[in-house]
Tab-separated table of C-alpha atoms and ligand atoms in Angstrom:
chain	number	residue	atom	x	y	z
Y	1499	UNK	CA	95.025	-1.336	1.072
Y	1500	UNK	CA	94.406	2.138	0.610
Y	1501	UNK	CA	93.763	3.470	-3.087
Y	1502	UNK	CA	96.553	5.664	-4.284
Y	1503	UNK	CA	95.461	9.583	-4.052
Y	1504	UNK	CA	97.770	11.420	-6.475
Y	1505	UNK	CA	96.916	14.674	-5.173
Y	1506	UNK	CA	97.870	13.706	-1.797
Y	1507	UNK	CA	101.059	11.900	-3.029
Y	1508	UNK	CA	101.768	15.515	-4.683
Y	1509	UNK	CA	101.132	17.180	-1.780
Y	1510	UNK	CA	103.611	14.731	0.446
Y	1511	UNK	CA	106.419	15.307	-2.445
Y	1512	UNK	CA	109.712	17.267	-1.487
Y	1513	UNK	CA	109.180	21.038	-1.374
Y	1514	UNK	CA	111.927	22.593	-3.048
Y	1515	UNK	CA	112.474	26.177	-1.421
Y	1516	UNK	CA	114.297	29.185	-3.527
Y	1517	UNK	CA	117.983	29.920	-2.329
Y	1518	UNK	CA	117.119	32.719	-0.439
Y	1519	UNK	CA	114.001	31.288	1.164
Y	1520	UNK	CA	111.546	31.664	-1.639
Y	1521	UNK	CA	108.338	29.864	-1.703
Y	1522	UNK	CA	109.500	28.718	-5.164
Y	1523	UNK	CA	112.532	26.849	-6.136
Y	1524	UNK	CA	115.122	28.921	-7.439
Y	1525	UNK	CA	116.067	28.047	-11.361
Y	1526	UNK	CA	119.626	26.592	-11.666
Y	1527	UNK	CA	120.871	27.997	-14.773
Y	1528	UNK	CA	123.971	25.827	-14.740
Y	1529	UNK	CA	125.113	23.716	-17.411
Y	1530	UNK	CA	128.067	22.412	-15.231
Y	1531	UNK	CA	128.738	21.731	-11.334
Y	1532	UNK	CA	131.722	21.985	-9.554
Y	1533	UNK	CA	132.943	19.547	-7.057
Y	1534	UNK	CA	134.825	20.154	-3.849
Y	1535	UNK	CA	137.104	17.111	-4.163
Y	1536	UNK	CA	138.373	16.034	-7.785
Y	1537	UNK	CA	137.969	12.665	-6.976
Y	1538	UNK	CA	134.381	12.850	-6.438
Y	1539	UNK	CA	133.808	13.658	-10.283
Y	1540	UNK	CA	134.483	10.147	-11.515
Y	1541	UNK	CA	132.245	8.803	-8.977
Y	1542	UNK	CA	129.346	10.728	-10.486
Y	1543	UNK	CA	130.436	9.658	-13.792
Y	1544	UNK	CA	130.144	6.094	-12.540
Y	1545	UNK	CA	126.670	6.695	-11.046
Y	1546	UNK	CA	128.079	6.002	-7.623
Y	1547	UNK	CA	126.938	9.455	-6.545
Y	1548	UNK	CA	124.210	11.572	-8.194
Y	1549	UNK	CA	121.409	13.847	-7.282
Y	1550	UNK	CA	120.095	11.843	-4.123
Y	1551	UNK	CA	123.447	12.729	-2.671
Y	1552	UNK	CA	123.292	16.004	-4.045
Y	1553	UNK	CA	125.983	15.909	-6.475
Y	1554	UNK	CA	125.387	17.137	-10.143
Y	1555	UNK	CA	127.919	16.788	-12.908
Y	1556	UNK	CA	126.676	18.299	-16.207
Y	1557	UNK	CA	123.091	19.748	-17.351
Y	1558	UNK	CA	122.451	16.854	-19.747
Y	1559	UNK	CA	123.133	14.420	-17.022
Y	1560	UNK	CA	121.032	15.906	-14.055
Y	1561	UNK	CA	120.170	19.703	-13.220
Y	1562	UNK	CA	118.658	20.337	-9.881
Y	1563	UNK	CA	115.544	22.149	-11.148
Y	1564	UNK	CA	114.893	19.585	-13.758
Y	1565	UNK	CA	115.696	17.098	-11.318
Y	1566	UNK	CA	112.880	18.286	-8.534
Y	1567	UNK	CA	110.315	18.638	-11.698
Y	1568	UNK	CA	110.995	14.730	-11.991
Y	1569	UNK	CA	110.348	13.852	-8.363
Y	1570	UNK	CA	107.125	15.938	-8.632
Y	1571	UNK	CA	106.231	13.889	-11.543
Y	1572	UNK	CA	107.025	10.616	-9.763
Y	1573	UNK	CA	104.735	11.777	-7.154
Y	1574	UNK	CA	101.991	12.622	-9.706
Y	1575	UNK	CA	102.286	8.806	-11.137
Y	1576	UNK	CA	103.246	7.193	-7.889
Y	1577	UNK	CA	106.574	6.275	-9.264
Y	1578	UNK	CA	109.947	5.572	-7.602
Y	1579	UNK	CA	111.393	8.164	-10.284
Y	1580	UNK	CA	110.915	10.228	-13.254
Y	1581	UNK	CA	112.595	12.017	-15.519
Y	1582	UNK	CA	111.398	15.203	-17.514
Y	1583	UNK	CA	112.409	15.485	-21.328
Y	1584	UNK	CA	112.584	17.967	-23.821
Y	1585	UNK	CA	109.410	16.982	-25.413
Y	1586	UNK	CA	106.838	13.725	-25.060
Y	1587	UNK	CA	108.582	12.299	-28.250
Y	1588	UNK	CA	111.596	11.981	-26.958
Y	1589	UNK	CA	110.446	10.306	-23.825
Y	1590	UNK	CA	108.691	7.669	-25.895
Y	1591	UNK	CA	111.598	7.092	-27.975
Y	1592	UNK	CA	114.165	7.122	-25.288
Y	1593	UNK	CA	112.182	4.782	-23.360
Y	1594	UNK	CA	111.328	2.303	-26.151
Y	1595	UNK	CA	114.897	2.094	-27.356
Y	1596	UNK	CA	116.401	1.381	-23.843
Y	1597	UNK	CA	114.004	-1.842	-23.697
Y	1598	UNK	CA	115.058	-3.225	-27.144
Y	1599	UNK	CA	118.008	-4.571	-28.916
Y	1600	UNK	CA	118.490	-5.435	-32.607
Y	1601	UNK	CA	115.897	-7.982	-33.778
Y	1602	UNK	CA	113.443	-7.644	-30.973
Y	1603	UNK	CA	109.395	-7.359	-31.493
Y	1604	UNK	CA	107.445	-5.111	-29.542
Y	1605	UNK	CA	103.280	-5.129	-29.462
Y	1606	UNK	CA	101.894	-1.623	-29.764
Y	1607	UNK	CA	98.304	-0.363	-29.760
Y	1608	UNK	CA	96.644	0.228	-33.401
Y	1609	UNK	CA	95.296	3.357	-31.976
Y	1610	UNK	CA	97.866	5.909	-31.270
Y	1611	UNK	CA	99.273	9.574	-31.779
Y	1612	UNK	CA	100.354	9.634	-35.287
Y	1613	UNK	CA	104.021	10.689	-34.204
Y	1614	UNK	CA	104.247	7.630	-32.218
Y	1615	UNK	CA	102.754	5.583	-34.919
Y	1616	UNK	CA	105.324	6.783	-37.306
Y	1617	UNK	CA	107.965	5.826	-34.800
Y	1618	UNK	CA	107.437	2.364	-34.382
Y	1619	UNK	CA	105.869	1.694	-38.046
Y	1620	UNK	CA	108.340	3.556	-39.721
Y	1621	UNK	CA	111.341	4.972	-37.865
Y	1622	UNK	CA	112.212	1.882	-35.461
Y	1623	UNK	CA	111.988	-0.958	-37.695
Y	1624	UNK	CA	114.219	0.679	-40.646
Y	1625	UNK	CA	116.553	2.254	-37.908
Y	1626	UNK	CA	116.935	-1.014	-35.581
Y	1627	UNK	CA	115.530	-3.974	-37.264
Y	1628	UNK	CA	112.841	-3.809	-34.613
Y	1629	UNK	CA	109.789	-5.761	-35.522
Y	1630	UNK	CA	106.309	-4.310	-34.464
Y	1631	UNK	CA	102.856	-5.690	-34.260
Y	1632	UNK	CA	99.988	-3.487	-34.203
Y	1633	UNK	CA	97.179	-4.576	-32.238
Y	1634	UNK	CA	93.539	-3.545	-31.079
Y	1635	UNK	CA	94.330	-3.414	-27.162
Y	1636	UNK	CA	90.562	-3.782	-26.347
Y	1637	UNK	CA	91.292	-7.078	-27.932
Y	1638	UNK	CA	93.051	-8.731	-24.962
Y	1639	UNK	CA	93.199	-12.437	-27.144
Y	1640	UNK	CA	94.718	-10.535	-30.026
Y	1641	UNK	CA	97.316	-8.974	-27.703
Y	1642	UNK	CA	98.442	-12.381	-26.293
Y	1643	UNK	CA	98.552	-13.984	-29.631
Y	1644	UNK	CA	100.953	-11.135	-31.033
Y	1645	UNK	CA	103.611	-11.621	-28.243
Y	1646	UNK	CA	106.506	-13.824	-29.146
Y	1647	UNK	CA	109.219	-14.903	-27.329
Y	1648	UNK	CA	111.098	-11.709	-28.688
Y	1649	UNK	CA	108.769	-9.146	-27.437
Y	1650	UNK	CA	110.004	-6.547	-25.062
Y	1651	UNK	CA	107.038	-4.626	-24.461
Y	1652	UNK	CA	103.303	-3.544	-25.028
Y	1653	UNK	CA	102.529	0.072	-25.965
Y	1654	UNK	CA	99.554	1.946	-25.387
Y	1655	UNK	CA	97.829	4.991	-24.417
Y	1656	UNK	CA	95.693	5.372	-21.473
Y	1657	UNK	CA	92.957	7.209	-23.863
Y	1658	UNK	CA	93.755	6.470	-27.617
Y	1659	UNK	CA	94.271	9.423	-29.760
Y	1660	UNK	CA	92.032	10.586	-31.170
Y	1661	UNK	CA	89.422	7.841	-30.820
Y	1662	UNK	CA	89.526	7.867	-26.863
Y	1663	UNK	CA	89.551	3.537	-26.423
Y	1664	UNK	CA	90.300	3.036	-22.806
Y	1665	UNK	CA	93.062	0.594	-22.176
Y	1666	UNK	CA	92.221	-1.942	-19.747
Y	1667	UNK	CA	95.880	-1.493	-17.989
Y	1668	UNK	CA	95.738	-4.299	-15.432
Y	1669	UNK	CA	94.645	-6.699	-17.789
Y	1670	UNK	CA	97.388	-5.735	-20.792
Y	1671	UNK	CA	99.967	-5.556	-17.711
Y	1672	UNK	CA	99.143	-9.179	-16.608
Y	1673	UNK	CA	99.282	-10.316	-20.290
Y	1674	UNK	CA	102.429	-8.461	-20.787
Y	1675	UNK	CA	104.283	-9.543	-17.532
Y	1676	UNK	CA	102.951	-13.434	-17.643
Y	1677	UNK	CA	105.465	-13.026	-21.357
Y	1678	UNK	CA	108.116	-11.352	-19.305
Y	1679	UNK	CA	107.482	-8.118	-21.365
Y	1680	UNK	CA	106.875	-4.716	-19.853
Y	1681	UNK	CA	103.552	-2.513	-20.371
Y	1682	UNK	CA	104.650	0.928	-21.766
Y	1683	UNK	CA	101.562	3.549	-21.215
Y	1684	UNK	CA	101.372	6.998	-22.577
Y	1685	UNK	CA	99.016	9.039	-20.031
Y	1686	UNK	CA	99.024	12.136	-21.748
Y	1687	UNK	CA	95.132	12.354	-22.344
Y	1688	UNK	CA	94.820	11.844	-18.742
Y	1689	UNK	CA	96.925	12.737	-15.546
Y	1690	UNK	CA	95.159	12.371	-12.819
Y	1691	UNK	CA	92.203	10.631	-14.110
Y	1692	UNK	CA	94.290	7.599	-14.438
Y	1693	UNK	CA	97.362	6.533	-12.654
Y	1694	UNK	CA	98.804	3.780	-14.691
Y	1695	UNK	CA	101.828	2.706	-12.555
Y	1696	UNK	CA	99.397	1.909	-9.867
Y	1697	UNK	CA	97.684	-0.630	-12.383
Y	1698	UNK	CA	100.599	-2.633	-13.253
Y	1699	UNK	CA	102.270	-0.222	-16.046
Y	1700	UNK	CA	106.076	-0.516	-15.623
Y	1701	UNK	CA	106.807	2.753	-17.596
Y	1702	UNK	CA	104.718	5.952	-17.798
Y	1703	UNK	CA	105.010	8.180	-20.404
Y	1704	UNK	CA	103.701	11.876	-20.657
Y	1705	UNK	CA	103.671	14.643	-23.228
Y	1706	UNK	CA	103.824	17.404	-20.555
Y	1707	UNK	CA	103.168	19.716	-23.662
Y	1708	UNK	CA	99.320	19.127	-22.980
Y	1709	UNK	CA	97.243	19.170	-20.009
Y	1710	UNK	CA	100.316	19.420	-17.671
Y	1711	UNK	CA	101.649	22.712	-19.199
Y	1712	UNK	CA	97.851	23.618	-19.811
Y	1713	UNK	CA	99.119	26.746	-21.669
Y	1714	UNK	CA	100.376	25.767	-24.999
Y	1715	UNK	CA	103.474	27.351	-24.390
Y	1716	UNK	CA	106.532	24.620	-24.005
Y	1717	UNK	CA	107.086	21.264	-25.356
Y	1718	UNK	CA	108.180	19.256	-23.028
Y	1719	UNK	CA	107.897	15.137	-22.071
Y	1720	UNK	CA	108.562	12.853	-18.959
Y	1721	UNK	CA	109.699	9.299	-18.249
Y	1722	UNK	CA	107.978	7.732	-14.933
Y	1723	UNK	CA	108.983	4.617	-13.806
Y	1724	UNK	CA	111.304	2.608	-11.658
Y	1725	UNK	CA	114.713	4.288	-10.386
Y	1726	UNK	CA	116.624	1.626	-11.877
Y	1727	UNK	CA	114.814	2.290	-15.131
Y	1728	UNK	CA	115.517	6.016	-14.779
Y	1729	UNK	CA	119.176	5.478	-13.719
Y	1730	UNK	CA	119.458	3.159	-16.968
Y	1731	UNK	CA	118.298	6.139	-19.171
Y	1732	UNK	CA	121.183	8.247	-17.660
Y	1733	UNK	CA	123.653	5.887	-17.960
Y	1734	UNK	CA	126.759	7.650	-19.425
Y	1735	UNK	CA	127.444	4.493	-22.053
Y	1736	UNK	CA	124.109	2.976	-22.264
Y	1737	UNK	CA	121.453	5.293	-21.662
Y	1738	UNK	CA	119.100	6.581	-24.338
Y	1739	UNK	CA	118.223	9.987	-22.907
Y	1740	UNK	CA	121.878	10.742	-21.483
Y	1741	UNK	CA	123.222	9.849	-24.842
Y	1742	UNK	CA	120.647	11.072	-27.383
Y	1743	UNK	CA	120.206	14.342	-25.344
Y	1744	UNK	CA	116.664	15.587	-24.846
Y	1745	UNK	CA	117.409	17.944	-22.227
Y	1746	UNK	CA	114.676	19.962	-20.550
Y	1747	UNK	CA	115.629	23.672	-20.093
Y	1748	UNK	CA	115.820	24.171	-16.450
Y	1749	UNK	CA	113.484	27.377	-17.103
Y	1750	UNK	CA	110.787	25.056	-18.446
Y	1751	UNK	CA	111.074	22.760	-15.554
Y	1752	UNK	CA	110.812	25.706	-13.061
Y	1753	UNK	CA	107.678	26.694	-15.049
Y	1754	UNK	CA	105.894	23.554	-15.202
Y	1755	UNK	CA	106.637	22.808	-11.288
Y	1756	UNK	CA	104.433	25.795	-10.674
Y	1757	UNK	CA	101.543	24.375	-12.942
Y	1758	UNK	CA	101.494	21.024	-11.273
Y	1759	UNK	CA	99.572	22.117	-8.280
Y	1760	UNK	CA	96.585	23.357	-9.942
Y	1761	UNK	CA	96.434	20.291	-12.589
Y	1762	UNK	CA	93.939	18.649	-10.792
Y	1763	UNK	CA	91.331	21.934	-10.528
Y	1764	UNK	CA	92.062	22.204	-14.256
Y	1765	UNK	CA	91.562	18.375	-14.958
Y	1766	UNK	CA	88.389	18.767	-13.357
Y	1767	UNK	CA	86.992	21.843	-15.067
Y	1768	UNK	CA	87.683	20.228	-18.393
Y	1769	UNK	CA	85.923	17.240	-17.606
Y	1770	UNK	CA	83.063	18.753	-16.416
Y	1771	UNK	CA	83.149	20.670	-19.312
Y	1772	UNK	CA	83.568	17.806	-21.765
Y	1773	UNK	CA	81.036	15.917	-20.246
Y	1774	UNK	CA	78.401	18.563	-20.533
Y	1775	UNK	CA	79.290	18.634	-24.107
Y	1776	UNK	CA	79.175	15.031	-24.759
Y	1777	UNK	CA	75.889	14.620	-23.171
Y	1778	UNK	CA	74.396	17.172	-25.173
Y	1779	UNK	CA	75.796	15.756	-28.302
Y	1780	UNK	CA	74.518	12.354	-27.056
Y	1781	UNK	CA	70.947	13.694	-26.491
Y	1782	UNK	CA	71.097	14.971	-29.938
Y	1783	UNK	CA	72.233	11.711	-31.495
Y	1784	UNK	CA	75.236	13.155	-32.877
Y	1785	UNK	CA	77.797	10.085	-33.195
Y	1786	UNK	CA	80.134	11.395	-30.023
Y	1787	UNK	CA	83.179	9.542	-28.507
Y	1788	UNK	CA	83.741	10.394	-25.037
Y	1789	UNK	CA	84.770	7.789	-22.249
Y	1790	UNK	CA	82.684	9.592	-19.419
Y	1791	UNK	CA	79.445	8.694	-21.423
Y	1792	UNK	CA	77.567	5.144	-20.301
Y	1793	UNK	CA	77.457	4.725	-24.018
Y	1794	UNK	CA	81.076	4.280	-24.268
Y	1795	UNK	CA	82.400	0.843	-25.294
Y	1796	UNK	CA	85.275	1.258	-22.305
Y	1797	UNK	CA	83.130	3.194	-19.967
Y	1798	UNK	CA	82.847	0.282	-17.294
Y	1799	UNK	CA	86.946	-0.094	-17.789
Y	1800	UNK	CA	87.116	3.807	-17.070
Y	1801	UNK	CA	84.882	3.791	-14.291
Y	1802	UNK	CA	87.005	0.733	-12.581
Y	1803	UNK	CA	90.427	2.238	-13.442
Y	1804	UNK	CA	89.620	6.008	-12.424
Y	1805	UNK	CA	90.968	8.258	-9.614
Y	1806	UNK	CA	87.434	9.170	-7.914
Y	1807	UNK	CA	86.733	12.814	-8.435
Y	1808	UNK	CA	88.721	13.766	-11.718
Y	1809	UNK	CA	86.346	13.069	-14.331
Y	1810	UNK	CA	86.840	11.210	-17.633
Y	1811	UNK	CA	88.908	13.671	-19.384
Y	1812	UNK	CA	88.579	16.848	-21.293
Y	1813	UNK	CA	88.688	15.528	-25.228
Y	1814	UNK	CA	85.869	14.305	-27.213
Y	1815	UNK	CA	85.715	13.228	-30.575
Y	1816	UNK	CA	82.732	14.002	-33.065
Y	1817	UNK	CA	82.491	12.085	-36.229
Y	1818	UNK	CA	81.429	14.647	-38.900
Y	1819	UNK	CA	81.994	11.779	-41.883
Y	1820	UNK	CA	83.835	14.171	-44.291
Y	1821	UNK	CA	86.697	16.296	-44.093
Y	1822	UNK	CA	84.704	19.223	-45.849
Y	1823	UNK	CA	81.998	18.910	-43.241
Y	1824	UNK	CA	84.524	19.035	-40.614
Y	1825	UNK	CA	86.737	21.647	-41.900
Y	1826	UNK	CA	83.149	24.074	-42.324
Y	1827	UNK	CA	82.134	23.173	-38.796
Y	1828	UNK	CA	86.001	24.200	-37.470
Y	1829	UNK	CA	85.773	27.222	-39.422
Y	1830	UNK	CA	82.350	28.406	-38.611
Y	1831	UNK	CA	83.198	27.720	-34.829
Y	1832	UNK	CA	86.794	29.733	-35.008
Y	1833	UNK	CA	85.972	32.374	-37.729
Y	1834	UNK	CA	82.609	33.030	-36.949
Y	1835	UNK	CA	81.711	32.583	-33.110
Y	1836	UNK	CA	85.196	32.732	-31.566
Y	1837	UNK	CA	84.453	29.562	-29.802
Y	1838	UNK	CA	87.627	27.702	-30.224
Y	1839	UNK	CA	90.756	27.290	-32.147
Y	1840	UNK	CA	91.544	25.563	-35.070
Y	1841	UNK	CA	95.006	23.811	-34.029
Y	1842	UNK	CA	96.650	20.342	-32.962
Y	1843	UNK	CA	97.665	19.996	-29.315
Y	1844	UNK	CA	95.165	19.495	-26.424
Y	1845	UNK	CA	94.752	20.585	-22.991
Y	1846	UNK	CA	94.634	24.023	-23.575
Y	1847	UNK	CA	92.573	26.713	-21.621
Y	1848	UNK	CA	90.845	27.607	-24.669
Y	1849	UNK	CA	89.293	24.746	-26.850
Y	1850	UNK	CA	91.369	23.360	-29.499
Y	1851	UNK	CA	89.648	21.900	-32.476
Y	1852	UNK	CA	91.576	19.285	-35.353
Y	1853	UNK	CA	90.687	17.114	-37.803
Y	1854	UNK	CA	92.452	13.907	-37.004
Y	1855	UNK	CA	92.945	12.244	-40.186
Y	1856	UNK	CA	94.516	15.192	-41.934
Y	1857	UNK	CA	96.666	16.268	-39.210
Y	1858	UNK	CA	97.876	14.308	-36.178
Y	1859	UNK	CA	97.077	10.963	-37.085
Y	1860	UNK	CA	97.974	11.802	-40.975
Y	1861	UNK	CA	101.010	9.552	-40.597
Y	1862	UNK	CA	98.914	6.667	-40.728
Y	1863	UNK	CA	98.011	5.226	-44.050
Y	1864	UNK	CA	94.259	5.619	-44.819
Y	1865	UNK	CA	93.885	1.860	-44.025
Y	1866	UNK	CA	95.409	2.369	-40.724
Y	1867	UNK	CA	93.269	5.113	-40.098
Y	1868	UNK	CA	90.164	2.948	-40.986
Y	1869	UNK	CA	91.313	0.123	-38.962
Y	1870	UNK	CA	91.891	2.439	-35.862
Y	1871	UNK	CA	88.320	3.986	-36.527
Y	1872	UNK	CA	89.391	7.217	-37.452
Y	1873	UNK	CA	86.880	8.701	-40.493
Y	1874	UNK	CA	88.027	11.502	-42.524
Y	1875	UNK	CA	85.720	13.653	-40.748
Y	1876	UNK	CA	86.610	13.023	-37.100
Y	1877	UNK	CA	86.911	16.377	-35.330
Y	1878	UNK	CA	88.931	15.862	-31.762
Y	1879	UNK	CA	87.859	18.679	-29.613
Y	1880	UNK	CA	90.396	19.198	-26.739
Y	1881	UNK	CA	87.532	21.614	-24.622
Y	1882	UNK	CA	88.980	24.630	-22.869
Y	1883	UNK	CA	87.337	26.186	-19.711
Y	1884	UNK	CA	86.993	29.670	-20.814
Y	1885	UNK	CA	83.730	31.451	-21.066
Y	1886	UNK	CA	80.087	30.419	-19.970
Y	1887	UNK	CA	79.628	26.848	-20.887
Y	1888	UNK	CA	75.894	26.848	-21.567
Y	1889	UNK	CA	76.669	29.848	-23.965
Y	1890	UNK	CA	79.482	27.966	-25.575
Y	1891	UNK	CA	77.109	24.858	-26.108
Y	1892	UNK	CA	74.904	27.149	-27.749
Y	1893	UNK	CA	77.450	28.212	-30.225
Y	1894	UNK	CA	78.607	24.589	-31.089
Y	1895	UNK	CA	75.045	23.386	-31.521
Y	1896	UNK	CA	74.338	26.235	-33.948
Y	1897	UNK	CA	77.319	25.322	-36.037
Y	1898	UNK	CA	76.168	21.984	-36.149
Y	1899	UNK	CA	73.000	23.332	-37.321
Y	1900	UNK	CA	74.632	25.610	-39.695
Y	1901	UNK	CA	76.358	22.519	-41.348
Y	1902	UNK	CA	73.431	21.073	-42.988
Y	1903	UNK	CA	74.754	19.033	-45.568
Y	1904	UNK	CA	77.565	20.878	-46.573
Y	1905	UNK	CA	80.267	18.921	-48.114
Y	1906	UNK	CA	78.318	15.462	-47.482
Y	1907	UNK	CA	79.462	14.359	-50.931
Y	1908	UNK	CA	82.889	14.832	-50.838
Y	1909	UNK	CA	84.781	12.207	-48.698
I	1220	PLP	N1	101.722	11.078	-26.925
I	1220	PLP	C1	100.438	11.623	-27.145
I	1220	PLP	C2	99.335	10.923	-26.754
I	1220	PLP	C3	100.351	12.862	-28.034
I	1220	PLP	O1	98.794	13.230	-28.481
I	1220	PLP	C4	101.638	13.689	-28.305
I	1220	PLP	C5	101.308	14.700	-29.195
I	1220	PLP	O2	100.132	15.077	-29.824
I	1220	PLP	C6	102.747	13.338	-28.059
I	1220	PLP	C7	102.837	12.075	-27.152
I	1220	PLP	C8	104.081	14.029	-28.445
I	1220	PLP	O3	104.269	14.812	-27.386
I	1220	PLP	P1	105.192	15.973	-27.966
I	1220	PLP	O4	104.681	16.821	-28.959
I	1220	PLP	O5	105.480	16.984	-26.328
I	1220	PLP	O6	106.531	15.470	-28.432
């Protein structure tokens, strides 16, 4: 069988021209849509007609511009359909809620983004009675052992945030499917690098806020899945997206649609630079975590799963042991060298530096941080592609040298 090629898949996807023959699609700025015949309206309400037949009802249901972005994202992941949402969290929350009933159980990776952790650890159990087992997704026997007859899905990030463990998606899909559960994969860290739906994932989730946007200018998300699942999310009485309403603004959709054609170029350059830094750090004996390094525990898994030519992602993590050392290091780089920015998020063209334990993983209690391998001094680096990479490395190395034993005593 021919291997899935996401670039080719996107190139072959439907191209929407602008209303006046513009090379880019027009932005549909309407929240409500007319029908020629009144009887068409109830047919759209009941799902008998929809965007596939050119029928639109109301912007929280489907908007033509957002719908086109959805088709492009489906092509990116090779799924039947996709729906673009107002944020990554809304995509994750709606997809999760769609699959569970009161009293159900799910198995969730113990190494995930702090907001997703809080959703599964704190919010959903209290609000819905969902029970959740947090498991190390690289321990496949533990994943299987955690599944019960009530388990509806297994949830994992392709590259865990911030520890960059690589999920063996085919194995996890096989385990989930053998027990009648689905596999949900958050592919935010590595669009194009890995295509989870081609490897057995049932639902692929994205925070488009990150690499897909690439400019840290919009908050956005996506659910990529079967047509049946996407339509279920839009059901007027049972649809998690239709009823919770995290709708993407059509102007945001138009913007993101213009970023997709160069996502591949950006991922390659992010990956090239991240690998360059990771190799230099490894050669210096620094505790660097990067899936593209042969020393990474799941490097061979990534080699088996990755689409050729896109590298191993634009994020690496460096364990500076203590928060004081991490803070000093980031301040040196930002304030002295103008190397990057102390800011959460990733996928920006500038380098973003954050200390995960005290920022995007601070929702995890300390014991859970320790279990996930997040030390108080773990610095997550989303490497940008501005400036000269050799000069950037010299700045980075000088900041490490300048650290000395700063703050070594404090945790
Ligand atoms: N998934 C991952 C892996 C993330 O890192 C984030 C945010 O940092 C999210 C989801 C949430 O995305 P958003 O901020 O777009 O809601």
